[in-house]
PDB file of N, CA and C in Angstrom:
ATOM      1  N   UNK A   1     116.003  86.539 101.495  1.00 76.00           N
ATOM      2  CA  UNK A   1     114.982  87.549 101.676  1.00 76.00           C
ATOM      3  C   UNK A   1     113.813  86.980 102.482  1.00 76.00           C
ATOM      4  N   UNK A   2     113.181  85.746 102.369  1.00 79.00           N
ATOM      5  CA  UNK A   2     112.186  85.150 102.853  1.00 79.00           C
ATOM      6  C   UNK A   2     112.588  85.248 104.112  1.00 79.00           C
ATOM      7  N   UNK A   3     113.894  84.283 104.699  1.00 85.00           N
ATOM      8  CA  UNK A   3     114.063  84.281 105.921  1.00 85.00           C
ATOM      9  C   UNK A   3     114.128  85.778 107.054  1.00 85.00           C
ATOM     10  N   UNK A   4     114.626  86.542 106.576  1.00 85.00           N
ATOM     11  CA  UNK A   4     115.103  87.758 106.580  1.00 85.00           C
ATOM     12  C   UNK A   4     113.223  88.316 107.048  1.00 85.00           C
ATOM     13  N   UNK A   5     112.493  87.855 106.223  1.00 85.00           N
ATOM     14  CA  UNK A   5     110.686  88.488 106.453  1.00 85.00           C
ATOM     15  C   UNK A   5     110.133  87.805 107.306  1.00 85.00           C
ATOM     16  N   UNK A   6     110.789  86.672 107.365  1.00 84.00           N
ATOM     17  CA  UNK A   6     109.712  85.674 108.431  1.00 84.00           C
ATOM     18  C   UNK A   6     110.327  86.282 109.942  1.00 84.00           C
ATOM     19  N   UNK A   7     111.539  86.520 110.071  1.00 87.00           N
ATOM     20  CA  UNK A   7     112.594  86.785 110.605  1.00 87.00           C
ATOM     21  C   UNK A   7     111.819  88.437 111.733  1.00 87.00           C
ATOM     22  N   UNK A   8     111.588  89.030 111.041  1.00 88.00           N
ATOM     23  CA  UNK A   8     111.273  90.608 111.055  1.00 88.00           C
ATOM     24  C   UNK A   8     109.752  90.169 111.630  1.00 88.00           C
ATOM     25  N   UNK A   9     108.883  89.790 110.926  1.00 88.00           N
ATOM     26  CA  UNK A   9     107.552  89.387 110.781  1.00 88.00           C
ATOM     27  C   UNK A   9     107.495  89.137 111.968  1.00 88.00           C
ATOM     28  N   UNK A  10     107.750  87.765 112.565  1.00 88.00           N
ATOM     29  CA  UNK A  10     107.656  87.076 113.927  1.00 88.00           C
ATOM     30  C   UNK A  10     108.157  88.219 115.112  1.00 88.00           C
ATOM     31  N   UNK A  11     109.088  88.988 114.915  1.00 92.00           N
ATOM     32  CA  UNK A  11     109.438  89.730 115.605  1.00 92.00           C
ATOM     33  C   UNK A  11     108.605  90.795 116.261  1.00 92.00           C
ATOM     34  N   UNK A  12     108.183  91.353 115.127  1.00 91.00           N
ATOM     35  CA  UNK A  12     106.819  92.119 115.405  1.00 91.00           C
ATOM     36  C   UNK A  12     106.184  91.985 116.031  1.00 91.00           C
ATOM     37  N   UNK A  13     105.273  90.520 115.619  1.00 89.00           N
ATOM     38  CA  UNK A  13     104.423  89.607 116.315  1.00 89.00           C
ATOM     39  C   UNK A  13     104.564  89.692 117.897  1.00 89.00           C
ATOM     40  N   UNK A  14     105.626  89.306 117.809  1.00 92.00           N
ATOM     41  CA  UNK A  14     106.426  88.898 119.255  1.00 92.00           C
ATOM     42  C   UNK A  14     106.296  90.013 120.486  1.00 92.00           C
ATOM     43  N   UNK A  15     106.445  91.301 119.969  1.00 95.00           N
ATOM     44  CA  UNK A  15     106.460  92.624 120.614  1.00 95.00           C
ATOM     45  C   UNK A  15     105.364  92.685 120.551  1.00 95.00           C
ATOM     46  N   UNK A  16     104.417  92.475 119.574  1.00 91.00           N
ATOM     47  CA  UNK A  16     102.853  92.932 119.650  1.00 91.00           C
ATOM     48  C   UNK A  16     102.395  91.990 120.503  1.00 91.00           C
ATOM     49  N   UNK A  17     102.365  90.722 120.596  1.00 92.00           N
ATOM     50  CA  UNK A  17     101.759  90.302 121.124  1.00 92.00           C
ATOM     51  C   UNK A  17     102.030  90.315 122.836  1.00 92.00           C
ATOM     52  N   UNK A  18     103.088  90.558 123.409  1.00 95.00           N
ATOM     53  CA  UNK A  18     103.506  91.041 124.915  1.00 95.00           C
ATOM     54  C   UNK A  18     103.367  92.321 124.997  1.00 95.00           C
ATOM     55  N   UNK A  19     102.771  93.062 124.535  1.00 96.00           N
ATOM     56  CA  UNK A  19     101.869  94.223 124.876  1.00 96.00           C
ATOM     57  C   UNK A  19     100.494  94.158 125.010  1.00 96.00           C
ATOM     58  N   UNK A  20      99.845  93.148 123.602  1.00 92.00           N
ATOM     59  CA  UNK A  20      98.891  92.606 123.855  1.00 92.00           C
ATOM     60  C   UNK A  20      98.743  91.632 125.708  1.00 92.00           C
ATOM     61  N   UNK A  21      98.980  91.400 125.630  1.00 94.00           N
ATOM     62  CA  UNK A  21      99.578  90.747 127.203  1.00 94.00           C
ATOM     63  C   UNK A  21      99.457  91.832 128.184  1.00 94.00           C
ATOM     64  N   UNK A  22     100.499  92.212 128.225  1.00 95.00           N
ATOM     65  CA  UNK A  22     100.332  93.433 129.480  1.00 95.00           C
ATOM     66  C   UNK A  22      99.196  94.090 129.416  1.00 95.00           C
ATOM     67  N   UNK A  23      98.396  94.500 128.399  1.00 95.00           N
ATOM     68  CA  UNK A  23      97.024  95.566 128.322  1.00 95.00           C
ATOM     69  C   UNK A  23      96.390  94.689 129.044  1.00 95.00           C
ATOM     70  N   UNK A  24      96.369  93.082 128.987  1.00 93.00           N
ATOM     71  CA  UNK A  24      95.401  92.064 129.101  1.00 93.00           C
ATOM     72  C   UNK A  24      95.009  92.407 130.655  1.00 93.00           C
ATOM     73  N   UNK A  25      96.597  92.395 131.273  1.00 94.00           N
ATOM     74  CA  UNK A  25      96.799  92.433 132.344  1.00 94.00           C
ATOM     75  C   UNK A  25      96.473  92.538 133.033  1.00 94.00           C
ATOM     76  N   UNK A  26      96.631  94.482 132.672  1.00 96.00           N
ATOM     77  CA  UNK A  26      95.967  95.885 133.701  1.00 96.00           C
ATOM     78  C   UNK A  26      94.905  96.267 133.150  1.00 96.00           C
ATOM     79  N   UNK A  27      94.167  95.682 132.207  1.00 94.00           N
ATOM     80  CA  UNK A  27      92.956  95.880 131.466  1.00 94.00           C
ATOM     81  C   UNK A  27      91.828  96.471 132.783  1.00 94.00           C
ATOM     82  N   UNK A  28      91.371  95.096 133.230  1.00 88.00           N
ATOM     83  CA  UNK A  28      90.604  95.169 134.590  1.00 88.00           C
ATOM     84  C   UNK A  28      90.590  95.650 135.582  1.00 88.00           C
ATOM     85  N   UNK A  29      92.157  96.084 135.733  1.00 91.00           N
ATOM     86  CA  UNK A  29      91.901  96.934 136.911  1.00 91.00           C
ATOM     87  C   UNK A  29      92.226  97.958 137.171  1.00 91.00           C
ATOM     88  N   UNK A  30      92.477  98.968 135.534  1.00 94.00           N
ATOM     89  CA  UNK A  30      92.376 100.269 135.474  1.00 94.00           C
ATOM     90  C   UNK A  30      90.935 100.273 134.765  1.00 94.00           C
ATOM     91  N   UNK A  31      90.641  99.633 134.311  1.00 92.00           N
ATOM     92  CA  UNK A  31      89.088  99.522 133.504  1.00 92.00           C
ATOM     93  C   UNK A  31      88.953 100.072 132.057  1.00 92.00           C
ATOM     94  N   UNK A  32      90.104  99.792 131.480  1.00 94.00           N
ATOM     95  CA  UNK A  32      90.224  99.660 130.151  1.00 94.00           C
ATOM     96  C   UNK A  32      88.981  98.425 129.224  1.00 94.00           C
ATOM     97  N   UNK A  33      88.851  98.988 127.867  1.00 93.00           N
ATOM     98  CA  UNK A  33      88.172  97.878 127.351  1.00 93.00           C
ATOM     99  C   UNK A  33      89.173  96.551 127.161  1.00 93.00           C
ATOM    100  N   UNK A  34      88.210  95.486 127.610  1.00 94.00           N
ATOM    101  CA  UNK A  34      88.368  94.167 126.948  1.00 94.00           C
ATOM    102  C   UNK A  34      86.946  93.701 126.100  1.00 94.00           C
ATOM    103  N   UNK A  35      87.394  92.763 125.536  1.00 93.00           N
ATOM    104  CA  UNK A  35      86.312  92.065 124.487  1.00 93.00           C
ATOM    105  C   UNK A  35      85.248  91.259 125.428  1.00 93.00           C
ATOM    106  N   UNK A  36      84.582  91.970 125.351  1.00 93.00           N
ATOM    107  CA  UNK A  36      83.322  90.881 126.680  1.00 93.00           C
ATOM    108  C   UNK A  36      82.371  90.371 125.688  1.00 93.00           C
ATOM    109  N   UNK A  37      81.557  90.369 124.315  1.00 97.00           N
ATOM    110  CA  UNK A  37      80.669  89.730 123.483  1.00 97.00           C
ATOM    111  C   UNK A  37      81.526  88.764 122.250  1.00 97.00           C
ATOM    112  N   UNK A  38      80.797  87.505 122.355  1.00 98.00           N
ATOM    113  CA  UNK A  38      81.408  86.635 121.704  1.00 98.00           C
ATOM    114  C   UNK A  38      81.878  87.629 120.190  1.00 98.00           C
ATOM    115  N   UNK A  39      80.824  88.407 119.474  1.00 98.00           N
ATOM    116  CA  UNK A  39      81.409  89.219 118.054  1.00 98.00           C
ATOM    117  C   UNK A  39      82.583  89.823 118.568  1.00 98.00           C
ATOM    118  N   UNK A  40      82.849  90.491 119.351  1.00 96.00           N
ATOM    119  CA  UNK A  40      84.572  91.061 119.590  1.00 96.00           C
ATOM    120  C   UNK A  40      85.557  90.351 120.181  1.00 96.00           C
ATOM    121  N   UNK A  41      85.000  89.278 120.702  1.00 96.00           N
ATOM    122  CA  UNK A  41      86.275  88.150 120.231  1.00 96.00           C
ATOM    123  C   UNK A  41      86.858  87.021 119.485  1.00 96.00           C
ATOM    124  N   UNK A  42      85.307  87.102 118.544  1.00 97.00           N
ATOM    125  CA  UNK A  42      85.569  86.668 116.801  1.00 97.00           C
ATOM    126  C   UNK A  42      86.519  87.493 116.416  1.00 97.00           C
ATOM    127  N   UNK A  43      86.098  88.505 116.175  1.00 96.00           N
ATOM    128  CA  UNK A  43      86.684  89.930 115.433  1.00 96.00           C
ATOM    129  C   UNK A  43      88.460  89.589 115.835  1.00 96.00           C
ATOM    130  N   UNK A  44      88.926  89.975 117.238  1.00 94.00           N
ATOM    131  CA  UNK A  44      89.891  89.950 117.710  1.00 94.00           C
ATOM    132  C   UNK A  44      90.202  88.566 117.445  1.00 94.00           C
ATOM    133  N   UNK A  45      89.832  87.750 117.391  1.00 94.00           N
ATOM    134  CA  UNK A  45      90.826  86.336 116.781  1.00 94.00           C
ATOM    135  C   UNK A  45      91.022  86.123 115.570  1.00 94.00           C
ATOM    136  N   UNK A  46      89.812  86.821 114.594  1.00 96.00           N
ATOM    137  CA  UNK A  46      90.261  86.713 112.779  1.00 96.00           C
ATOM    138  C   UNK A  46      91.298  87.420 112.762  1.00 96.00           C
ATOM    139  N   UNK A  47      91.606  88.851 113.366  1.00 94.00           N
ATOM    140  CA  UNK A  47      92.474  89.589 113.361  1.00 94.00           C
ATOM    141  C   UNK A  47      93.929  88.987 113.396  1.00 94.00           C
ATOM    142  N   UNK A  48      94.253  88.751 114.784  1.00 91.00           N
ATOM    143  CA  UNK A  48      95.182  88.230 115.206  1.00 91.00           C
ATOM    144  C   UNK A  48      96.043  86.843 114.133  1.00 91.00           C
ATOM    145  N   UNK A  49      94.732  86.192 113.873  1.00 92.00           N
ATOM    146  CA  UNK A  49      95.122  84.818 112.868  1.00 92.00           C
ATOM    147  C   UNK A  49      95.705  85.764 111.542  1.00 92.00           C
ATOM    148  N   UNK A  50      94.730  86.303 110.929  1.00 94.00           N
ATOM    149  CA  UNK A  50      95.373  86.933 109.801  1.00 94.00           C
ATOM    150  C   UNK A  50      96.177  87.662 109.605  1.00 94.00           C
ATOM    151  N   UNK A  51      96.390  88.582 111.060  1.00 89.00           N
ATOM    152  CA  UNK A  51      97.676  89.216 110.701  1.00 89.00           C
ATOM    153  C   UNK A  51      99.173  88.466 110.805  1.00 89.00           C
ATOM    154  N   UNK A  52      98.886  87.496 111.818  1.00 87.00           N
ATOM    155  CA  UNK A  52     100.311  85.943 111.867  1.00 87.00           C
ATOM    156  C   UNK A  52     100.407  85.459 110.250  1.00 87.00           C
ATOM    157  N   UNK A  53      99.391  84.865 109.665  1.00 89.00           N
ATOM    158  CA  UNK A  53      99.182  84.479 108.413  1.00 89.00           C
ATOM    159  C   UNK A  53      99.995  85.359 107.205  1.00 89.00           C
ATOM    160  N   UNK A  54      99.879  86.817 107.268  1.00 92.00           N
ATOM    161  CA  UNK A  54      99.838  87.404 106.409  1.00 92.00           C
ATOM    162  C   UNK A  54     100.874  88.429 106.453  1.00 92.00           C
ATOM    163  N   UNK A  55     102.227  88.731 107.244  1.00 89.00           N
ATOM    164  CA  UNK A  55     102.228  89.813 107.739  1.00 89.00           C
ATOM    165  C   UNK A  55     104.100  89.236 107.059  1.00 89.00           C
ATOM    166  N   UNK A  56     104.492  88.133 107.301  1.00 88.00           N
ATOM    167  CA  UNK A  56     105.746  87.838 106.484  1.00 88.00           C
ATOM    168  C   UNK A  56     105.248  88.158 104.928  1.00 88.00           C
ATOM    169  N   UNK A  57     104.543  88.210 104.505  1.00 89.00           N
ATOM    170  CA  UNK A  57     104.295  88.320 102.813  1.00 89.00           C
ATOM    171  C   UNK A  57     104.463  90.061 102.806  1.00 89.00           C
ATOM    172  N   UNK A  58     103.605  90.620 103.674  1.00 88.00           N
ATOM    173  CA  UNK A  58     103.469  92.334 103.447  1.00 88.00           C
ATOM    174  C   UNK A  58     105.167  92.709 103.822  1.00 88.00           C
ATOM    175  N   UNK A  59     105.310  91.513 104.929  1.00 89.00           N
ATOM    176  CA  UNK A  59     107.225  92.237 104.965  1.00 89.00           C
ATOM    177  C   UNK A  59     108.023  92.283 103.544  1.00 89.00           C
ATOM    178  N   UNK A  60     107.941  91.276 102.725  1.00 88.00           N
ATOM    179  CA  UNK A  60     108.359  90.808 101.966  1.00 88.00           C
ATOM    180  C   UNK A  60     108.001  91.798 100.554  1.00 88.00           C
ATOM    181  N   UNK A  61     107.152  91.957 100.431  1.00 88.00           N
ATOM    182  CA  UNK A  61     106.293  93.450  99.821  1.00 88.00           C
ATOM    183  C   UNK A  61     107.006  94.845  99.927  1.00 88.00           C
ATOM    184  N   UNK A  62     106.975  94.739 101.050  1.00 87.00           N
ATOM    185  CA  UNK A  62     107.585  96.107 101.668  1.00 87.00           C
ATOM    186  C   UNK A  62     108.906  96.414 101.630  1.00 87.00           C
ATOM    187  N   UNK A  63     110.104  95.323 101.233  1.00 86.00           N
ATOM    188  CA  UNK A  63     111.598  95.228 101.611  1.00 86.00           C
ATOM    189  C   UNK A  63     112.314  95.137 100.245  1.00 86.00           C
ATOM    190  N   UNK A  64     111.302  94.659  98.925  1.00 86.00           N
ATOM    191  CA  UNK A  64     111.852  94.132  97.999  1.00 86.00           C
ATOM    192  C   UNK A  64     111.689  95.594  96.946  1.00 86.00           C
ATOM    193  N   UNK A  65     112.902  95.964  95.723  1.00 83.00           N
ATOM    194  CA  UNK A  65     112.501  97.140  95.408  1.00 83.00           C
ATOM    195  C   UNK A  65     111.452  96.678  94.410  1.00 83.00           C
ATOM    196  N   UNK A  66     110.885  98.047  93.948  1.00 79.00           N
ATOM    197  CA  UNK A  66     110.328  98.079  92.772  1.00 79.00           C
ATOM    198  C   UNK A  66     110.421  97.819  91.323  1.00 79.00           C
ATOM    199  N   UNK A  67     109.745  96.879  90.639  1.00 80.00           N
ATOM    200  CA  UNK A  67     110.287  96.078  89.668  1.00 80.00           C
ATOM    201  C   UNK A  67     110.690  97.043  88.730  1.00 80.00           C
ATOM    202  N   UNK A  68     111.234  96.988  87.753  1.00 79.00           N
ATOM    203  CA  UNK A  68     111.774  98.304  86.657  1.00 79.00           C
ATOM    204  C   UNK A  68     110.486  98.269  85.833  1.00 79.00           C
ATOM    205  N   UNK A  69     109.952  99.153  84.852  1.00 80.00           N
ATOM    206  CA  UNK A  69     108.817  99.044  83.950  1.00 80.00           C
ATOM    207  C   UNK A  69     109.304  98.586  82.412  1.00 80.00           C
ATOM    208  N   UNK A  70     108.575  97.708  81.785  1.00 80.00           N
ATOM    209  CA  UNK A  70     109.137  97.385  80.483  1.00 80.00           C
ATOM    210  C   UNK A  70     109.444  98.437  80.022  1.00 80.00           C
ATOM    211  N   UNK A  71     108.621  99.526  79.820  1.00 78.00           N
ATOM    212  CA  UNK A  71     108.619 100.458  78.659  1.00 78.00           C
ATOM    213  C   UNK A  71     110.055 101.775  79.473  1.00 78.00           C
ATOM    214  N   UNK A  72     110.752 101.006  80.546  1.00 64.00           N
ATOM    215  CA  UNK A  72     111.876 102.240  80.904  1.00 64.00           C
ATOM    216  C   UNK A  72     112.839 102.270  80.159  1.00 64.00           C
ATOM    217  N   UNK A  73     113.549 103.539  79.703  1.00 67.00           N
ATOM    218  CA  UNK A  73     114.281 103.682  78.721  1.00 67.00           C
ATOM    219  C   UNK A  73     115.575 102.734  79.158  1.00 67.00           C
ATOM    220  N   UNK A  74     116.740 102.206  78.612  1.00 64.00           N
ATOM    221  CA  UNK A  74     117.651 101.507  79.399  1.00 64.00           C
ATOM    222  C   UNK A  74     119.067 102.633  80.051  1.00 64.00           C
ATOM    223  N   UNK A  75     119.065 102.639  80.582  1.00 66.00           N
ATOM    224  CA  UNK A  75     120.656 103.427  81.325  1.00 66.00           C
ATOM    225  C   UNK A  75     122.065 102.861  81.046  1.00 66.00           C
ATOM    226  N   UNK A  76     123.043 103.891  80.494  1.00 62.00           N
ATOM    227  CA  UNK A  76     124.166 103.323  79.798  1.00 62.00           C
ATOM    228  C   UNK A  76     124.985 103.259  81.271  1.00 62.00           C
ATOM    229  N   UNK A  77     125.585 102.332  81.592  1.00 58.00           N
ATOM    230  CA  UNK A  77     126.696 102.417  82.575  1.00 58.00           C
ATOM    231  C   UNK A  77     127.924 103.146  82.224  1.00 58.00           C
ATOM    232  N   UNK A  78     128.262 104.150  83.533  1.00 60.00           N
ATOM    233  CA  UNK A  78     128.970 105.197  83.347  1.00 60.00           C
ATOM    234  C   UNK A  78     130.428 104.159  83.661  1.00 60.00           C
ATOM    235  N   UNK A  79     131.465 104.780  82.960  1.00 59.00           N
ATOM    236  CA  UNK A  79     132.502 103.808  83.214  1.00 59.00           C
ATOM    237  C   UNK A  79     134.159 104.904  83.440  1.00 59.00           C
ATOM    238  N   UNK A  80     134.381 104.841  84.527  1.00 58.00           N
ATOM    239  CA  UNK A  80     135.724 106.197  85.071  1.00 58.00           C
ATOM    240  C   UNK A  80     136.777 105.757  83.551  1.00 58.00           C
ATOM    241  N   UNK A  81     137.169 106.827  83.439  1.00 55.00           N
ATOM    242  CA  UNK A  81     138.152 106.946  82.545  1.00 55.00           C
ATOM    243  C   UNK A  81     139.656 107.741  82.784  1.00 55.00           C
TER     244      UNK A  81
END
């Protein structure tokens, strides 16, 4: 499962970040925003770090089911006859 999230995770990354790229690109010379004050490219680098950091765990979150609740009644297994 881990591998499987890191797996997915990086992938993401990977696509996000070569889009990130291309905007970079043609940013300037369609005149799209870029980050021109040092605060928005703090901002845009905590971002970026934390979402690399953090983003195999939310896969991992997201893929695994939902734990059963103590208090669920138990289910008899149906068995063909």
């Amino acid at each position: 499962m881990r591998e499987r999230a890191h797996y997915l995770a990086y992938n993401v990354w990977a696509i996000g970040f070569s889009l990130g790229l291309f905007y970079w690109y043609f940013a300037g010379e369609f005149g799209w925003w870029l980050p021109s004050s040092y605060n928005e490219r703090t901002a845009l680098f905590w971002t970026l770090l934390l979402s690399l950091a953090s983003l195999p765990s939310a896969i991992i979150a997201w893929l695994e089911p939902d734990p059963v609740p103590q208090d669920a009644p138990a289910t008899e297994a149906k068995t063909a006859r």
